[in-house]
Amino acid sequence: MIAIRTLLTLTLLLGVAYPLAVTGLAQLLFPWQANGSLLTNAKQQVVGSALLAQKFERADYFHSRPSASDFATIGGGASNLGMSSPLRAEFAAAAARAQPEARVPALLTRSASGLDPHLPLAAALAQVERVAGQRGLDPVQLTEQVKSAAQAGILGPQVVNILQLNLQLDHQKGA
């Protein structure tokens, strides 16, 4: 009987009360993040999350770093290839052939989670010439726009959220 009471008490406490409390606090303190950090286009349609990378293949968009899971959130994760792995070298060579501006290491390597929406500022700047040419923009002005979109990295260099940057460009174009 004591075991059943303990089970019911812990189930109510840890299975109901705690999740409701954490959800309530998240909604109260961080509502945008708790609801997925959703980003919308000019038509107010949800196009993605500021926390998840997306695949951009068109030449007029800035490209995210490669993803080991092909940007699928289910099964997302790193490739776990070591620095000396021949497969890692093959992947980097293929990425360099696919993107001429991929001389920046962040464009050659996959993100740790496979879903990181941020690129180091240098990797975004390496794509300015291509994007400016495709969109008919002044490369100097686009460079300044990319720099103004930079955010402080947690432990590393400044980073740029690629989805947010591409949405800014679309908004300017009126798309």
CSV table of N, CA and C in Angstrom, one decimal, residues 39-152:
chain,number,residue,atom,x,y,z
A,39,LEU,N,9.6,32.4,-36.9
A,39,LEU,CA,9.9,33.6,-37.8
A,39,LEU,C,8.8,33.6,-38.9
A,40,THR,N,8.4,34.7,-39.3
A,40,THR,CA,7.4,34.8,-40.3
A,40,THR,C,7.9,35.7,-41.5
A,41,ASN,N,7.3,35.5,-42.6
A,41,ASN,CA,7.7,36.3,-43.8
A,41,ASN,C,6.8,37.5,-43.9
A,42,ALA,N,6.9,38.3,-44.9
A,42,ALA,CA,6.1,39.5,-45.1
A,42,ALA,C,4.6,39.2,-45.1
A,43,LYS,N,4.2,38.0,-45.5
A,43,LYS,CA,2.7,37.7,-45.5
A,43,LYS,C,2.3,37.1,-44.2
A,44,GLN,N,3.1,37.2,-43.1
A,44,GLN,CA,2.9,36.7,-41.8
A,44,GLN,C,2.7,35.2,-41.8
A,45,GLN,N,3.3,34.5,-42.7
A,45,GLN,CA,3.3,33.0,-42.7
A,45,GLN,C,4.6,32.5,-42.0
A,46,VAL,N,4.4,31.5,-41.2
A,46,VAL,CA,5.6,31.0,-40.4
A,46,VAL,C,6.5,30.3,-41.5
A,47,VAL,N,7.7,30.6,-41.4
A,47,VAL,CA,8.7,30.1,-42.4
A,47,VAL,C,9.8,29.3,-41.7
A,48,GLY,N,9.8,29.3,-40.4
A,48,GLY,CA,10.9,28.6,-39.7
A,48,GLY,C,11.0,29.1,-38.3
A,49,SER,N,12.1,28.5,-37.6
A,49,SER,CA,12.4,28.9,-36.3
A,49,SER,C,13.8,29.6,-36.3
A,50,ALA,N,14.0,30.5,-35.4
A,50,ALA,CA,15.3,31.2,-35.3
A,50,ALA,C,16.3,30.2,-34.6
A,51,LEU,N,15.8,29.1,-34.1
A,51,LEU,CA,16.7,28.2,-33.4
A,51,LEU,C,17.1,27.0,-34.3
A,52,LEU,N,16.5,26.8,-35.5
A,52,LEU,CA,16.8,25.7,-36.3
A,52,LEU,C,17.3,26.1,-37.7
A,53,ALA,N,18.3,25.5,-38.2
A,53,ALA,CA,18.8,25.8,-39.5
A,53,ALA,C,17.9,25.3,-40.6
A,54,GLN,N,18.0,25.9,-41.7
A,54,GLN,CA,17.2,25.4,-42.9
A,54,GLN,C,18.2,25.3,-44.1
A,55,LYS,N,17.8,24.5,-45.0
A,55,LYS,CA,18.6,24.3,-46.2
A,55,LYS,C,18.2,25.4,-47.2
A,56,PHE,N,19.2,26.1,-47.6
A,56,PHE,CA,19.0,27.1,-48.7
A,56,PHE,C,20.0,26.7,-49.8
A,57,GLU,N,19.4,26.5,-51.0
A,57,GLU,CA,20.2,26.0,-52.2
A,57,GLU,C,20.2,27.1,-53.3
A,58,ARG,N,19.3,28.0,-53.3
A,58,ARG,CA,19.2,29.0,-54.3
A,58,ARG,C,20.4,29.9,-54.2
A,59,ALA,N,21.0,30.4,-55.3
A,59,ALA,CA,22.1,31.2,-55.3
A,59,ALA,C,21.9,32.6,-54.7
A,60,ASP,N,20.6,33.0,-54.7
A,60,ASP,CA,20.4,34.4,-54.1
A,60,ASP,C,20.1,34.4,-52.6
A,61,TYR,N,20.4,33.2,-52.0
A,61,TYR,CA,20.3,33.1,-50.5
A,61,TYR,C,21.6,32.8,-49.9
A,62,PHE,N,21.8,33.3,-48.7
A,62,PHE,CA,23.0,32.8,-47.9
A,62,PHE,C,22.7,31.4,-47.6
A,63,HIS,N,23.8,30.6,-47.6
A,63,HIS,CA,23.6,29.1,-47.3
A,63,HIS,C,24.1,28.8,-45.9
A,64,SER,N,23.3,27.9,-45.2
A,64,SER,CA,23.7,27.5,-43.9
A,64,SER,C,24.9,26.5,-44.0
A,65,ARG,N,25.5,26.2,-42.9
A,65,ARG,CA,26.5,25.2,-42.9
A,65,ARG,C,25.9,23.8,-43.2
A,66,PRO,N,26.6,22.9,-43.7
A,66,PRO,CA,26.1,21.6,-44.0
A,66,PRO,C,25.5,20.9,-42.7
A,67,SER,N,24.5,20.0,-42.9
A,67,SER,CA,23.9,19.3,-41.8
A,67,SER,C,24.1,17.8,-42.0
A,68,ALA,N,24.5,17.1,-41.0
A,68,ALA,CA,24.6,15.7,-41.0
A,68,ALA,C,23.3,15.0,-41.2
A,69,SER,N,22.2,15.6,-40.7
A,69,SER,CA,20.9,15.0,-40.8
A,69,SER,C,20.1,15.6,-41.9
A,70,ASP,N,20.7,16.4,-42.8
A,70,ASP,CA,20.0,17.0,-43.9
A,70,ASP,C,18.9,17.9,-43.4
A,71,PHE,N,19.1,18.6,-42.3
A,71,PHE,CA,18.3,19.5,-41.7
A,71,PHE,C,17.0,18.9,-41.1
A,72,ALA,N,16.9,17.6,-40.9
A,72,ALA,CA,15.7,17.0,-40.3
A,72,ALA,C,15.9,17.1,-38.8
A,73,THR,N,14.9,17.6,-38.2
A,73,THR,CA,15.0,17.7,-36.7
A,73,THR,C,14.9,16.4,-36.0
A,74,ILE,N,14.2,15.4,-36.6
A,74,ILE,CA,14.2,14.1,-36.0
A,74,ILE,C,15.4,13.4,-36.5
A,75,GLY,N,16.2,12.9,-35.6
A,75,GLY,CA,17.4,12.2,-35.9
A,75,GLY,C,18.5,13.2,-36.2
A,76,GLY,N,18.3,14.5,-35.8
A,76,GLY,CA,19.4,15.5,-36.0
A,76,GLY,C,20.6,15.1,-35.1
A,77,GLY,N,21.7,15.4,-35.6
A,77,GLY,CA,22.9,15.1,-34.8
A,77,GLY,C,24.2,15.3,-35.6
A,78,ALA,N,25.3,15.2,-35.0
A,78,ALA,CA,26.6,15.4,-35.6
A,78,ALA,C,27.0,14.2,-36.4
A,79,SER,N,27.9,14.3,-37.3
A,79,SER,CA,28.4,13.2,-38.0
A,79,SER,C,29.4,12.4,-37.2
A,80,ASN,N,30.0,13.0,-36.2
A,80,ASN,CA,30.9,12.4,-35.3
A,80,ASN,C,32.2,11.9,-36.0
A,81,LEU,N,32.5,12.6,-37.1
A,81,LEU,CA,33.7,12.3,-37.8
A,81,LEU,C,34.9,13.0,-37.2
A,82,GLY,N,35.9,12.3,-36.9
A,82,GLY,CA,37.1,12.9,-36.3
A,82,GLY,C,37.9,13.7,-37.3
A,83,MET,N,38.8,14.5,-36.7
A,83,MET,CA,39.6,15.4,-37.6
A,83,MET,C,40.4,14.7,-38.6
A,84,SER,N,40.8,13.5,-38.2
A,84,SER,CA,41.7,12.7,-39.1
A,84,SER,C,40.9,11.7,-40.0
A,85,SER,N,39.6,11.7,-39.9
A,85,SER,CA,38.8,10.8,-40.7
A,85,SER,C,38.9,11.0,-42.2
A,86,PRO,N,39.1,10.0,-43.0
A,86,PRO,CA,39.1,10.2,-44.4
A,86,PRO,C,37.7,10.6,-45.0
A,87,LEU,N,36.7,10.2,-44.3
A,87,LEU,CA,35.3,10.6,-44.7
A,87,LEU,C,35.1,12.1,-44.5
A,88,ARG,N,35.7,12.6,-43.5
A,88,ARG,CA,35.6,14.1,-43.2
A,88,ARG,C,36.3,14.9,-44.3
A,89,ALA,N,37.4,14.4,-44.7
A,89,ALA,CA,38.2,15.0,-45.8
A,89,ALA,C,37.4,15.0,-47.1
A,90,GLU,N,36.8,13.8,-47.4
A,90,GLU,CA,35.9,13.7,-48.6
A,90,GLU,C,34.8,14.6,-48.6
A,91,PHE,N,34.1,14.7,-47.4
A,91,PHE,CA,33.0,15.6,-47.3
A,91,PHE,C,33.4,17.1,-47.5
A,92,ALA,N,34.5,17.5,-46.9
A,92,ALA,CA,35.0,18.9,-47.1
A,92,ALA,C,35.4,19.1,-48.6
A,93,ALA,N,35.9,18.1,-49.3
A,93,ALA,CA,36.2,18.3,-50.7
A,93,ALA,C,35.0,18.5,-51.5
A,94,ALA,N,34.0,17.7,-51.2
A,94,ALA,CA,32.7,17.7,-51.9
A,94,ALA,C,32.0,19.1,-51.7
A,95,ALA,N,32.1,19.6,-50.4
A,95,ALA,CA,31.5,20.9,-50.1
A,95,ALA,C,32.2,22.0,-50.8
A,96,ALA,N,33.5,21.9,-50.9
A,96,ALA,CA,34.3,22.9,-51.6
A,96,ALA,C,33.9,23.0,-53.1
A,97,ARG,N,33.7,21.8,-53.7
A,97,ARG,CA,33.3,21.8,-55.1
A,97,ARG,C,31.9,22.4,-55.3
A,98,ALA,N,31.0,22.1,-54.4
A,98,ALA,CA,29.6,22.6,-54.5
A,98,ALA,C,29.5,24.1,-54.3
A,99,GLN,N,30.3,24.7,-53.4
A,99,GLN,CA,30.3,26.1,-53.1
A,99,GLN,C,31.7,26.7,-53.3
A,100,PRO,N,31.9,27.5,-54.3
A,100,PRO,CA,33.2,28.0,-54.6
A,100,PRO,C,33.7,28.9,-53.4
A,101,GLU,N,32.8,29.5,-52.7
A,101,GLU,CA,33.2,30.4,-51.5
A,101,GLU,C,33.4,29.5,-50.3
A,102,ALA,N,33.4,28.2,-50.4
A,102,ALA,CA,33.5,27.4,-49.2
A,102,ALA,C,35.0,27.3,-48.7
A,103,ARG,N,35.8,28.2,-49.0
A,103,ARG,CA,37.1,28.2,-48.4
A,103,ARG,C,37.1,28.5,-46.9
A,104,VAL,N,36.0,29.0,-46.4
A,104,VAL,CA,35.9,29.3,-45.0
A,104,VAL,C,35.5,28.0,-44.3
A,105,PRO,N,36.3,27.6,-43.3
A,105,PRO,CA,36.1,26.3,-42.6
A,105,PRO,C,34.6,26.0,-42.2
A,106,ALA,N,33.9,27.0,-41.7
A,106,ALA,CA,32.5,26.8,-41.3
A,106,ALA,C,31.6,26.3,-42.4
A,107,LEU,N,31.9,26.6,-43.6
A,107,LEU,CA,31.1,26.2,-44.7
A,107,LEU,C,31.5,24.8,-45.2
A,108,LEU,N,32.6,24.3,-44.7
A,108,LEU,CA,33.1,22.9,-45.0
A,108,LEU,C,32.7,21.9,-44.0
A,109,THR,N,32.4,22.3,-42.8
A,109,THR,CA,32.2,21.4,-41.7
A,109,THR,C,30.7,21.5,-41.2
A,110,ARG,N,30.2,20.3,-40.8
A,110,ARG,CA,28.8,20.3,-40.3
A,110,ARG,C,28.8,20.8,-38.9
A,111,SER,N,27.6,21.3,-38.6
A,111,SER,CA,27.4,21.9,-37.2
A,111,SER,C,27.3,20.7,-36.2
A,112,ALA,N,27.6,20.9,-35.0
A,112,ALA,CA,27.6,19.8,-34.0
A,112,ALA,C,26.3,19.2,-33.9
A,113,SER,N,25.2,20.0,-33.9
A,113,SER,CA,23.9,19.4,-33.8
A,113,SER,C,23.3,19.0,-35.1
A,114,GLY,N,23.8,19.6,-36.2
A,114,GLY,CA,23.3,19.4,-37.5
A,114,GLY,C,22.1,20.4,-37.8
A,115,LEU,N,21.8,21.2,-36.8
A,115,LEU,CA,20.7,22.1,-36.9
A,115,LEU,C,21.0,23.5,-36.5
A,116,ASP,N,22.3,23.9,-36.4
A,116,ASP,CA,22.7,25.2,-35.9
A,116,ASP,C,22.3,26.2,-37.0
A,117,PRO,N,21.5,27.2,-36.6
A,117,PRO,CA,21.1,28.2,-37.6
A,117,PRO,C,22.1,29.3,-37.8
A,118,HIS,N,23.2,29.3,-37.1
A,118,HIS,CA,24.2,30.4,-37.1
A,118,HIS,C,25.4,30.0,-37.9
A,119,LEU,N,26.0,31.0,-38.6
A,119,LEU,CA,27.3,30.9,-39.2
A,119,LEU,C,28.2,31.9,-38.6
A,120,PRO,N,29.5,31.6,-38.5
A,120,PRO,CA,30.4,32.6,-38.1
A,120,PRO,C,30.3,33.8,-39.1
A,121,LEU,N,30.6,35.0,-38.7
A,121,LEU,CA,30.5,36.2,-39.5
A,121,LEU,C,31.4,36.0,-40.8
A,122,ALA,N,32.5,35.5,-40.6
A,122,ALA,CA,33.4,35.3,-41.8
A,122,ALA,C,32.8,34.4,-42.8
A,123,ALA,N,32.1,33.4,-42.4
A,123,ALA,CA,31.4,32.4,-43.4
A,123,ALA,C,30.3,33.1,-44.1
A,124,ALA,N,29.6,34.0,-43.4
A,124,ALA,CA,28.5,34.7,-44.1
A,124,ALA,C,29.1,35.8,-45.1
A,125,LEU,N,30.2,36.4,-44.6
A,125,LEU,CA,30.8,37.4,-45.5
A,125,LEU,C,31.4,36.8,-46.8
A,126,ALA,N,31.8,35.6,-46.7
A,126,ALA,CA,32.4,34.9,-47.8
A,126,ALA,C,31.3,34.7,-48.9
A,127,GLN,N,30.1,34.7,-48.6
A,127,GLN,CA,29.0,34.5,-49.5
A,127,GLN,C,28.4,35.8,-50.1
A,128,VAL,N,28.9,37.0,-49.7
A,128,VAL,CA,28.3,38.3,-50.0
A,128,VAL,C,28.4,38.5,-51.6
A,129,GLU,N,29.5,38.2,-52.2
A,129,GLU,CA,29.7,38.4,-53.6
A,129,GLU,C,28.6,37.7,-54.4
A,130,ARG,N,28.4,36.4,-54.1
A,130,ARG,CA,27.4,35.6,-54.8
A,130,ARG,C,26.0,36.1,-54.6
A,131,VAL,N,25.7,36.4,-53.4
A,131,VAL,CA,24.3,36.8,-53.1
A,131,VAL,C,24.0,38.2,-53.7
A,132,ALA,N,25.0,39.1,-53.6
A,132,ALA,CA,24.9,40.5,-54.1
A,132,ALA,C,24.7,40.4,-55.6
A,133,GLY,N,25.5,39.6,-56.3
A,133,GLY,CA,25.4,39.4,-57.7
A,133,GLY,C,24.0,38.9,-58.2
A,134,GLN,N,23.5,37.9,-57.4
A,134,GLN,CA,22.2,37.3,-57.8
A,134,GLN,C,21.1,38.2,-57.5
A,135,ARG,N,21.2,39.0,-56.5
A,135,ARG,CA,20.1,39.9,-56.2
A,135,ARG,C,20.2,41.3,-56.7
A,136,GLY,N,21.3,41.6,-57.4
A,136,GLY,CA,21.6,42.9,-58.0
A,136,GLY,C,21.8,44.0,-56.9
A,137,LEU,N,22.5,43.6,-55.8
A,137,LEU,CA,22.7,44.5,-54.7
A,137,LEU,C,24.2,44.9,-54.7
A,138,ASP,N,24.5,46.1,-54.1
A,138,ASP,CA,25.8,46.6,-54.0
A,138,ASP,C,26.5,45.7,-52.9
A,139,PRO,N,27.6,45.0,-53.3
A,139,PRO,CA,28.3,44.2,-52.3
A,139,PRO,C,28.8,44.9,-51.0
A,140,VAL,N,29.1,46.2,-51.1
A,140,VAL,CA,29.6,46.9,-50.0
A,140,VAL,C,28.4,47.1,-49.0
A,141,GLN,N,27.2,47.5,-49.5
A,141,GLN,CA,26.0,47.7,-48.7
A,141,GLN,C,25.6,46.3,-48.1
A,142,LEU,N,25.7,45.3,-48.9
A,142,LEU,CA,25.3,43.9,-48.3
A,142,LEU,C,26.3,43.5,-47.3
A,143,THR,N,27.5,43.8,-47.4
A,143,THR,CA,28.5,43.5,-46.4
A,143,THR,C,28.2,44.2,-45.1
A,144,GLU,N,27.8,45.5,-45.2
A,144,GLU,CA,27.4,46.2,-44.0
A,144,GLU,C,26.1,45.6,-43.4
A,145,GLN,N,25.2,45.2,-44.2
A,145,GLN,CA,24.0,44.6,-43.7
A,145,GLN,C,24.3,43.3,-42.9
A,146,VAL,N,25.2,42.5,-43.5
A,146,VAL,CA,25.6,41.2,-42.8
A,146,VAL,C,26.2,41.5,-41.5
A,147,LYS,N,27.1,42.5,-41.5
A,147,LYS,CA,27.8,42.9,-40.3
A,147,LYS,C,26.9,43.4,-39.2
A,148,SER,N,25.8,44.1,-39.6
A,148,SER,CA,24.9,44.6,-38.7
A,148,SER,C,24.0,43.5,-38.1
A,149,ALA,N,23.9,42.4,-38.9
A,149,ALA,CA,23.0,41.3,-38.4
A,149,ALA,C,23.8,40.4,-37.5
A,150,ALA,N,25.1,40.6,-37.3
A,150,ALA,CA,25.9,39.8,-36.5
A,150,ALA,C,25.5,39.9,-35.0
A,151,GLN,N,25.6,38.7,-34.3
A,151,GLN,CA,25.4,38.6,-32.9
A,151,GLN,C,26.6,38.1,-32.2
A,152,ALA,N,26.7,38.4,-31.0
A,152,ALA,CA,27.9,37.8,-30.2
A,152,ALA,C,27.7,36.3,-30.1
